[in-house]
Amino acid sequence: MLQKNDFRAIAEKHGVEIVSFHLPTADSMSTEINGRCYIGLDNSKHCTHAEEQARIGHELGHCLYGGFYSRLTPFDDIERHEVRADRWYIKKAIPRKLLFRLLSQGYDAWEIAEQLNTTEEYVRRAYYYYKDNP
């Protein structure tokens, strides 16, 4: 059995508070207030544990490298922050060597996602990220 990251524990270790409330237009969000980071998770829709871990992990990416934006931020900057948050999560949840080892053993994306407690979408994103960034 593979070691799975617990992103709630990582958030707690870094003093990031996670709160659940109704977010009608997003699955999750993060913000910094007075030097402290908060992650909000939408509690109006059911999600799997793996989806929750991916959402928390992505938002931790924003928190731990300081990549926040507002409605007034130019779209190019927003996209840059989103990509950085995804990369942070990918590197923590789906390490390059492990991903390529599992692929070489014949595992499909959904099987890798299940083993690593993440989503199939992030396994695919990780593959393309690592493929394009050796």
CSV table of N, CA and C in Angstrom, one decimal:
chain,number,residue,atom,x,y,z
A,1,MET,N,0.8,-1.2,0.0
A,1,MET,CA,0.0,0.0,0.0
A,1,MET,C,0.9,1.2,0.0
A,2,LEU,N,0.5,2.2,-0.8
A,2,LEU,CA,1.3,3.4,-0.9
A,2,LEU,C,0.9,4.4,0.2
A,3,GLN,N,1.9,5.2,0.6
A,3,GLN,CA,1.7,6.3,1.5
A,3,GLN,C,0.9,7.4,0.9
A,4,LYS,N,-0.2,7.8,1.5
A,4,LYS,CA,-1.1,8.8,0.9
A,4,LYS,C,-1.0,10.1,1.8
A,5,ASN,N,-0.9,11.2,1.1
A,5,ASN,CA,-0.9,12.5,1.8
A,5,ASN,C,-2.2,12.8,2.4
A,6,ASP,N,-2.2,13.4,3.5
A,6,ASP,CA,-3.4,13.9,4.2
A,6,ASP,C,-3.3,15.4,4.2
A,7,PHE,N,-4.0,16.0,3.2
A,7,PHE,CA,-3.9,17.5,3.1
A,7,PHE,C,-4.5,18.2,4.2
A,8,ARG,N,-5.5,17.7,4.9
A,8,ARG,CA,-6.0,18.3,6.1
A,8,ARG,C,-5.0,18.4,7.2
A,9,ALA,N,-4.2,17.4,7.3
A,9,ALA,CA,-3.1,17.4,8.3
A,9,ALA,C,-2.0,18.4,7.9
A,10,ILE,N,-1.7,18.5,6.6
A,10,ILE,CA,-0.7,19.4,6.1
A,10,ILE,C,-1.2,20.8,6.4
A,11,ALA,N,-2.5,21.1,6.1
A,11,ALA,CA,-3.1,22.4,6.4
A,11,ALA,C,-2.9,22.8,7.9
A,12,GLU,N,-3.3,21.8,8.7
A,12,GLU,CA,-3.2,22.0,10.2
A,12,GLU,C,-1.8,22.3,10.6
A,13,LYS,N,-0.8,21.6,10.1
A,13,LYS,CA,0.6,21.8,10.4
A,13,LYS,C,1.0,23.2,10.1
A,14,HIS,N,0.5,23.8,9.0
A,14,HIS,CA,0.9,25.1,8.6
A,14,HIS,C,0.0,26.2,9.1
A,15,GLY,N,-1.0,25.8,10.0
A,15,GLY,CA,-1.8,26.8,10.5
A,15,GLY,C,-2.9,27.4,9.6
A,16,VAL,N,-3.3,26.6,8.6
A,16,VAL,CA,-4.3,26.9,7.6
A,16,VAL,C,-5.6,26.4,8.1
A,17,GLU,N,-6.6,27.2,8.3
A,17,GLU,CA,-7.9,26.8,8.8
A,17,GLU,C,-8.8,26.4,7.6
A,18,ILE,N,-9.5,25.3,7.7
A,18,ILE,CA,-10.4,24.8,6.7
A,18,ILE,C,-11.8,25.0,7.2
A,19,VAL,N,-12.6,25.7,6.5
A,19,VAL,CA,-14.0,25.9,6.9
A,19,VAL,C,-14.9,25.4,5.7
A,20,SER,N,-16.1,24.9,6.1
A,20,SER,CA,-17.0,24.4,5.1
A,20,SER,C,-18.3,25.3,5.1
A,21,PHE,N,-18.7,25.7,4.0
A,21,PHE,CA,-19.9,26.5,3.8
A,21,PHE,C,-20.4,26.5,2.4
A,22,HIS,N,-21.5,27.0,2.1
A,22,HIS,CA,-22.1,27.0,0.8
A,22,HIS,C,-21.3,28.0,-0.1
A,23,LEU,N,-20.8,27.4,-1.2
A,23,LEU,CA,-20.1,28.2,-2.2
A,23,LEU,C,-20.7,27.9,-3.5
A,24,PRO,N,-21.7,28.7,-3.9
A,24,PRO,CA,-22.5,28.4,-5.1
A,24,PRO,C,-21.8,28.4,-6.4
A,25,THR,N,-20.7,29.1,-6.5
A,25,THR,CA,-20.0,29.2,-7.8
A,25,THR,C,-18.6,28.5,-7.8
A,26,ALA,N,-18.2,27.9,-6.7
A,26,ALA,CA,-16.9,27.3,-6.7
A,26,ALA,C,-16.9,26.1,-5.7
A,27,ASP,N,-16.1,25.1,-6.0
A,27,ASP,CA,-15.9,24.0,-5.1
A,27,ASP,C,-15.1,24.3,-3.9
A,28,SER,N,-14.2,25.2,-4.1
A,28,SER,CA,-13.3,25.6,-3.0
A,28,SER,C,-12.7,26.9,-3.3
A,29,MET,N,-12.1,27.5,-2.3
A,29,MET,CA,-11.4,28.8,-2.4
A,29,MET,C,-10.4,29.0,-1.3
A,30,SER,N,-9.5,29.9,-1.4
A,30,SER,CA,-8.6,30.2,-0.3
A,30,SER,C,-8.4,31.7,-0.3
A,31,THR,N,-8.0,32.2,0.9
A,31,THR,CA,-7.8,33.6,1.1
A,31,THR,C,-6.8,33.8,2.2
A,32,GLU,N,-6.2,35.0,2.2
A,32,GLU,CA,-5.3,35.3,3.4
A,32,GLU,C,-5.9,36.5,4.0
A,33,ILE,N,-6.0,36.5,5.3
A,33,ILE,CA,-6.6,37.6,6.1
A,33,ILE,C,-5.7,37.8,7.3
A,34,ASN,N,-5.1,39.0,7.3
A,34,ASN,CA,-4.2,39.4,8.4
A,34,ASN,C,-3.0,38.4,8.6
A,35,GLY,N,-2.5,37.9,7.5
A,35,GLY,CA,-1.4,37.0,7.6
A,35,GLY,C,-1.7,35.6,7.8
A,36,ARG,N,-3.0,35.2,7.9
A,36,ARG,CA,-3.4,33.9,8.1
A,36,ARG,C,-4.2,33.4,6.9
A,37,CYS,N,-4.0,32.1,6.5
A,37,CYS,CA,-4.6,31.6,5.4
A,37,CYS,C,-5.8,30.7,5.8
A,38,TYR,N,-6.9,30.9,5.0
A,38,TYR,CA,-8.1,30.1,5.2
A,38,TYR,C,-8.5,29.4,3.9
A,39,ILE,N,-9.0,28.2,4.0
A,39,ILE,CA,-9.5,27.5,2.9
A,39,ILE,C,-11.0,27.2,3.1
A,40,GLY,N,-11.8,27.6,2.1
A,40,GLY,CA,-13.3,27.3,2.2
A,40,GLY,C,-13.6,26.2,1.2
A,41,LEU,N,-14.4,25.2,1.7
A,41,LEU,CA,-14.9,24.1,0.9
A,41,LEU,C,-16.4,24.2,0.8
A,42,ASP,N,-16.9,24.0,-0.4
A,42,ASP,CA,-18.3,24.0,-0.6
A,42,ASP,C,-18.9,22.7,0.0
A,43,ASN,N,-19.9,22.9,0.9
A,43,ASN,CA,-20.6,21.8,1.6
A,43,ASN,C,-21.9,21.5,1.0
A,44,SER,N,-22.3,22.1,-0.1
A,44,SER,CA,-23.6,21.9,-0.6
A,44,SER,C,-23.7,20.8,-1.6
A,45,LYS,N,-22.5,20.3,-2.1
A,45,LYS,CA,-22.5,19.1,-3.0
A,45,LYS,C,-21.6,18.0,-2.4
A,46,HIS,N,-22.0,16.8,-2.6
A,46,HIS,CA,-21.2,15.7,-2.2
A,46,HIS,C,-19.9,15.6,-3.0
A,47,CYS,N,-18.8,15.3,-2.4
A,47,CYS,CA,-17.6,14.9,-3.1
A,47,CYS,C,-16.9,13.8,-2.4
A,48,THR,N,-16.1,13.1,-3.2
A,48,THR,CA,-15.4,11.9,-2.6
A,48,THR,C,-14.2,12.4,-1.8
A,49,HIS,N,-13.7,11.5,-1.0
A,49,HIS,CA,-12.5,11.9,-0.2
A,49,HIS,C,-11.4,12.4,-1.0
A,50,ALA,N,-11.2,11.7,-2.2
A,50,ALA,CA,-10.1,12.0,-3.1
A,50,ALA,C,-10.3,13.4,-3.7
A,51,GLU,N,-11.6,13.7,-4.0
A,51,GLU,CA,-11.9,15.1,-4.6
A,51,GLU,C,-11.6,16.2,-3.5
A,52,GLU,N,-12.0,15.8,-2.3
A,52,GLU,CA,-11.8,16.8,-1.2
A,52,GLU,C,-10.3,17.0,-1.0
A,53,GLN,N,-9.5,15.9,-1.0
A,53,GLN,CA,-8.1,16.1,-0.8
A,53,GLN,C,-7.5,16.9,-1.9
A,54,ALA,N,-7.9,16.7,-3.2
A,54,ALA,CA,-7.4,17.5,-4.3
A,54,ALA,C,-7.8,19.0,-4.2
A,55,ARG,N,-9.0,19.2,-3.7
A,55,ARG,CA,-9.4,20.6,-3.5
A,55,ARG,C,-8.6,21.3,-2.4
A,56,ILE,N,-8.4,20.6,-1.3
A,56,ILE,CA,-7.6,21.2,-0.2
A,56,ILE,C,-6.2,21.3,-0.7
A,57,GLY,N,-5.6,20.3,-1.4
A,57,GLY,CA,-4.2,20.4,-1.8
A,57,GLY,C,-4.0,21.6,-2.8
A,58,HIS,N,-4.9,21.8,-3.7
A,58,HIS,CA,-4.8,22.9,-4.7
A,58,HIS,C,-4.9,24.2,-3.9
A,59,GLU,N,-5.8,24.4,-3.0
A,59,GLU,CA,-5.9,25.6,-2.2
A,59,GLU,C,-4.7,25.8,-1.3
A,60,LEU,N,-4.1,24.7,-0.8
A,60,LEU,CA,-2.9,24.8,0.0
A,60,LEU,C,-1.7,25.4,-0.9
A,61,GLY,N,-1.8,25.0,-2.2
A,61,GLY,CA,-0.8,25.5,-3.1
A,61,GLY,C,-0.9,27.1,-3.1
A,62,HIS,N,-2.1,27.6,-3.1
A,62,HIS,CA,-2.2,29.1,-3.1
A,62,HIS,C,-1.7,29.6,-1.8
A,63,CYS,N,-2.0,29.0,-0.7
A,63,CYS,CA,-1.6,29.4,0.7
A,63,CYS,C,-0.1,29.4,0.9
A,64,LEU,N,0.5,28.3,0.5
A,64,LEU,CA,1.9,28.1,0.9
A,64,LEU,C,2.9,28.7,0.0
A,65,TYR,N,2.5,29.2,-1.2
A,65,TYR,CA,3.4,30.0,-2.0
A,65,TYR,C,2.9,31.4,-2.1
A,66,GLY,N,1.7,31.8,-1.5
A,66,GLY,CA,1.2,33.1,-1.5
A,66,GLY,C,0.6,33.6,-2.8
A,67,GLY,N,0.0,32.7,-3.5
A,67,GLY,CA,-0.6,33.1,-4.8
A,67,GLY,C,-2.1,33.4,-4.7
A,68,PHE,N,-2.4,34.6,-4.3
A,68,PHE,CA,-3.8,35.0,-4.2
A,68,PHE,C,-4.1,36.1,-5.2
A,69,TYR,N,-5.4,36.2,-5.5
A,69,TYR,CA,-5.8,37.2,-6.5
A,69,TYR,C,-7.3,37.7,-6.1
A,70,SER,N,-7.7,38.7,-6.8
A,70,SER,CA,-9.1,39.3,-6.6
A,70,SER,C,-9.8,39.4,-7.9
A,71,ARG,N,-11.0,39.8,-7.9
A,71,ARG,CA,-11.8,40.0,-9.1
A,71,ARG,C,-11.1,41.1,-10.0
A,72,LEU,N,-10.3,41.9,-9.5
A,72,LEU,CA,-9.6,43.0,-10.3
A,72,LEU,C,-8.3,42.5,-10.9
A,73,THR,N,-7.9,41.3,-10.5
A,73,THR,CA,-6.6,40.8,-11.1
A,73,THR,C,-6.7,40.5,-12.5
A,74,PRO,N,-5.8,40.9,-13.4
A,74,PRO,CA,-5.8,40.5,-14.8
A,74,PRO,C,-5.8,39.0,-15.0
A,75,PHE,N,-6.6,38.5,-16.0
A,75,PHE,CA,-6.8,37.1,-16.2
A,75,PHE,C,-5.4,36.4,-16.3
A,76,ASP,N,-4.4,36.9,-17.0
A,76,ASP,CA,-3.1,36.3,-17.1
A,76,ASP,C,-2.5,36.0,-15.8
A,77,ASP,N,-2.6,36.9,-14.8
A,77,ASP,CA,-2.1,36.7,-13.5
A,77,ASP,C,-2.9,35.6,-12.7
A,78,ILE,N,-4.2,35.6,-12.9
A,78,ILE,CA,-5.1,34.6,-12.3
A,78,ILE,C,-4.7,33.3,-12.8
A,79,GLU,N,-4.5,33.1,-14.1
A,79,GLU,CA,-4.1,31.8,-14.6
A,79,GLU,C,-2.8,31.3,-14.1
A,80,ARG,N,-1.8,32.3,-14.0
A,80,ARG,CA,-0.5,31.9,-13.5
A,80,ARG,C,-0.6,31.4,-12.0
A,81,HIS,N,-1.4,32.0,-11.2
A,81,HIS,CA,-1.6,31.6,-9.8
A,81,HIS,C,-2.3,30.2,-9.8
A,82,GLU,N,-3.3,30.0,-10.6
A,82,GLU,CA,-3.9,28.7,-10.7
A,82,GLU,C,-3.0,27.6,-11.1
A,83,VAL,N,-2.2,27.8,-12.1
A,83,VAL,CA,-1.2,26.8,-12.5
A,83,VAL,C,-0.2,26.5,-11.4
A,84,ARG,N,0.3,27.5,-10.7
A,84,ARG,CA,1.2,27.3,-9.6
A,84,ARG,C,0.6,26.5,-8.5
A,85,ALA,N,-0.7,26.8,-8.2
A,85,ALA,CA,-1.3,26.0,-7.1
A,85,ALA,C,-1.5,24.5,-7.6
A,86,ASP,N,-1.9,24.3,-8.8
A,86,ASP,CA,-2.0,22.9,-9.3
A,86,ASP,C,-0.6,22.2,-9.3
A,87,ARG,N,0.4,22.9,-9.7
A,87,ARG,CA,1.8,22.3,-9.7
A,87,ARG,C,2.2,22.0,-8.2
A,88,TRP,N,1.9,22.8,-7.3
A,88,TRP,CA,2.3,22.6,-5.9
A,88,TRP,C,1.6,21.3,-5.5
A,89,TYR,N,0.3,21.2,-5.7
A,89,TYR,CA,-0.5,20.0,-5.4
A,89,TYR,C,0.1,18.7,-6.1
A,90,ILE,N,0.3,18.8,-7.4
A,90,ILE,CA,0.8,17.7,-8.1
A,90,ILE,C,2.1,17.2,-7.6
A,91,LYS,N,3.0,18.1,-7.3
A,91,LYS,CA,4.3,17.6,-6.8
A,91,LYS,C,4.2,16.9,-5.4
A,92,LYS,N,3.2,17.3,-4.6
A,92,LYS,CA,3.0,16.7,-3.3
A,92,LYS,C,2.2,15.4,-3.3
A,93,ALA,N,1.2,15.4,-4.2
A,93,ALA,CA,0.3,14.3,-4.2
A,93,ALA,C,0.7,13.2,-5.2
A,94,ILE,N,1.4,13.6,-6.3
A,94,ILE,CA,1.7,12.6,-7.4
A,94,ILE,C,3.1,12.8,-7.8
A,95,PRO,N,4.1,12.4,-7.0
A,95,PRO,CA,5.5,12.6,-7.3
A,95,PRO,C,5.8,11.9,-8.7
A,96,ARG,N,6.7,12.6,-9.4
A,96,ARG,CA,7.1,12.2,-10.7
A,96,ARG,C,7.5,10.7,-10.8
A,97,LYS,N,8.5,10.3,-10.0
A,97,LYS,CA,9.1,8.9,-10.0
A,97,LYS,C,8.0,7.9,-9.7
A,98,LEU,N,7.1,8.2,-8.8
A,98,LEU,CA,6.0,7.3,-8.4
A,98,LEU,C,5.0,7.1,-9.6
A,99,LEU,N,4.7,8.3,-10.2
A,99,LEU,CA,3.7,8.2,-11.3
A,99,LEU,C,4.3,7.4,-12.4
A,100,PHE,N,5.5,7.6,-12.8
A,100,PHE,CA,6.0,6.9,-14.0
A,100,PHE,C,6.3,5.4,-13.6
A,101,ARG,N,6.6,5.2,-12.4
A,101,ARG,CA,6.8,3.7,-12.0
A,101,ARG,C,5.4,3.0,-12.1
A,102,LEU,N,4.4,3.6,-11.6
A,102,LEU,CA,3.1,3.0,-11.7
A,102,LEU,C,2.6,2.9,-13.1
A,103,LEU,N,2.9,3.9,-14.0
A,103,LEU,CA,2.5,3.8,-15.4
A,103,LEU,C,3.3,2.6,-16.0
A,104,SER,N,4.6,2.5,-15.7
A,104,SER,CA,5.4,1.4,-16.3
A,104,SER,C,5.0,0.1,-15.9
A,105,GLN,N,4.3,0.0,-14.7
A,105,GLN,CA,3.8,-1.3,-14.2
A,105,GLN,C,2.4,-1.6,-14.8
A,106,GLY,N,1.9,-0.7,-15.7
A,106,GLY,CA,0.7,-1.0,-16.4
A,106,GLY,C,-0.6,-0.4,-15.8
A,107,TYR,N,-0.5,0.4,-14.7
A,107,TYR,CA,-1.7,0.9,-14.1
A,107,TYR,C,-2.3,2.0,-15.0
A,108,ASP,N,-3.6,2.1,-15.0
A,108,ASP,CA,-4.4,3.1,-15.7
A,108,ASP,C,-4.5,4.3,-14.8
A,109,ALA,N,-4.9,5.5,-15.4
A,109,ALA,CA,-5.0,6.7,-14.6
A,109,ALA,C,-5.9,6.6,-13.4
A,110,TRP,N,-7.1,5.9,-13.6
A,110,TRP,CA,-8.0,5.7,-12.5
A,110,TRP,C,-7.5,4.9,-11.4
A,111,GLU,N,-6.7,3.9,-11.7
A,111,GLU,CA,-6.1,3.0,-10.7
A,111,GLU,C,-5.0,3.8,-9.9
A,112,ILE,N,-4.2,4.6,-10.6
A,112,ILE,CA,-3.2,5.5,-9.9
A,112,ILE,C,-3.9,6.5,-9.0
A,113,ALA,N,-5.0,7.1,-9.5
A,113,ALA,CA,-5.8,8.0,-8.7
A,113,ALA,C,-6.3,7.4,-7.4
A,114,GLU,N,-6.8,6.2,-7.6
A,114,GLU,CA,-7.3,5.4,-6.4
A,114,GLU,C,-6.2,5.1,-5.4
A,115,GLN,N,-5.1,4.7,-5.9
A,115,GLN,CA,-3.9,4.4,-5.0
A,115,GLN,C,-3.4,5.6,-4.3
A,116,LEU,N,-3.4,6.8,-5.0
A,116,LEU,CA,-2.8,8.0,-4.4
A,116,LEU,C,-3.8,8.9,-3.7
A,117,ASN,N,-5.1,8.5,-3.7
A,117,ASN,CA,-6.2,9.2,-3.1
A,117,ASN,C,-6.3,10.6,-3.7
A,118,THR,N,-6.3,10.7,-5.0
A,118,THR,CA,-6.5,11.9,-5.8
A,118,THR,C,-7.5,11.6,-6.9
A,119,THR,N,-7.6,12.6,-7.8
A,119,THR,CA,-8.6,12.4,-8.9
A,119,THR,C,-7.8,12.0,-10.2
A,120,GLU,N,-8.6,11.3,-11.0
A,120,GLU,CA,-8.0,10.9,-12.3
A,120,GLU,C,-7.6,12.2,-13.1
A,121,GLU,N,-8.3,13.2,-13.0
A,121,GLU,CA,-8.0,14.5,-13.7
A,121,GLU,C,-6.6,14.9,-13.3
A,122,TYR,N,-6.3,14.9,-12.0
A,122,TYR,CA,-5.0,15.3,-11.5
A,122,TYR,C,-3.9,14.4,-11.9
A,123,VAL,N,-4.2,13.1,-12.0
A,123,VAL,CA,-3.2,12.1,-12.5
A,123,VAL,C,-2.8,12.5,-14.0
A,124,ARG,N,-3.8,12.8,-14.8
A,124,ARG,CA,-3.6,13.2,-16.2
A,124,ARG,C,-2.8,14.5,-16.2
A,125,ARG,N,-3.2,15.5,-15.4
A,125,ARG,CA,-2.5,16.8,-15.4
A,125,ARG,C,-1.0,16.5,-15.0
A,126,ALA,N,-0.8,15.7,-14.0
A,126,ALA,CA,0.6,15.4,-13.5
A,126,ALA,C,1.4,14.8,-14.7
A,127,TYR,N,0.8,13.8,-15.4
A,127,TYR,CA,1.5,13.2,-16.5
A,127,TYR,C,2.0,14.2,-17.5
A,128,TYR,N,1.1,15.1,-17.9
A,128,TYR,CA,1.4,16.1,-18.9
A,128,TYR,C,2.4,17.1,-18.4
A,129,TYR,N,2.3,17.5,-17.1
A,129,TYR,CA,3.2,18.4,-16.5
A,129,TYR,C,4.6,17.8,-16.5
A,130,TYR,N,4.7,16.6,-16.0
A,130,TYR,CA,6.1,16.0,-15.9
A,130,TYR,C,6.6,15.7,-17.3
A,131,LYS,N,5.8,15.3,-18.2
A,131,LYS,CA,6.2,15.0,-19.6
A,131,LYS,C,6.8,16.3,-20.2
A,132,ASP,N,6.2,17.4,-20.0
A,132,ASP,CA,6.6,18.7,-20.6
A,132,ASP,C,7.7,19.4,-19.8
A,133,ASN,N,8.0,18.9,-18.5
A,133,ASN,CA,9.0,19.5,-17.6
A,133,ASN,C,9.9,18.5,-17.0
A,134,PRO,N,10.8,17.9,-17.9
A,134,PRO,CA,11.6,16.8,-17.4
A,134,PRO,C,12.6,17.2,-16.3
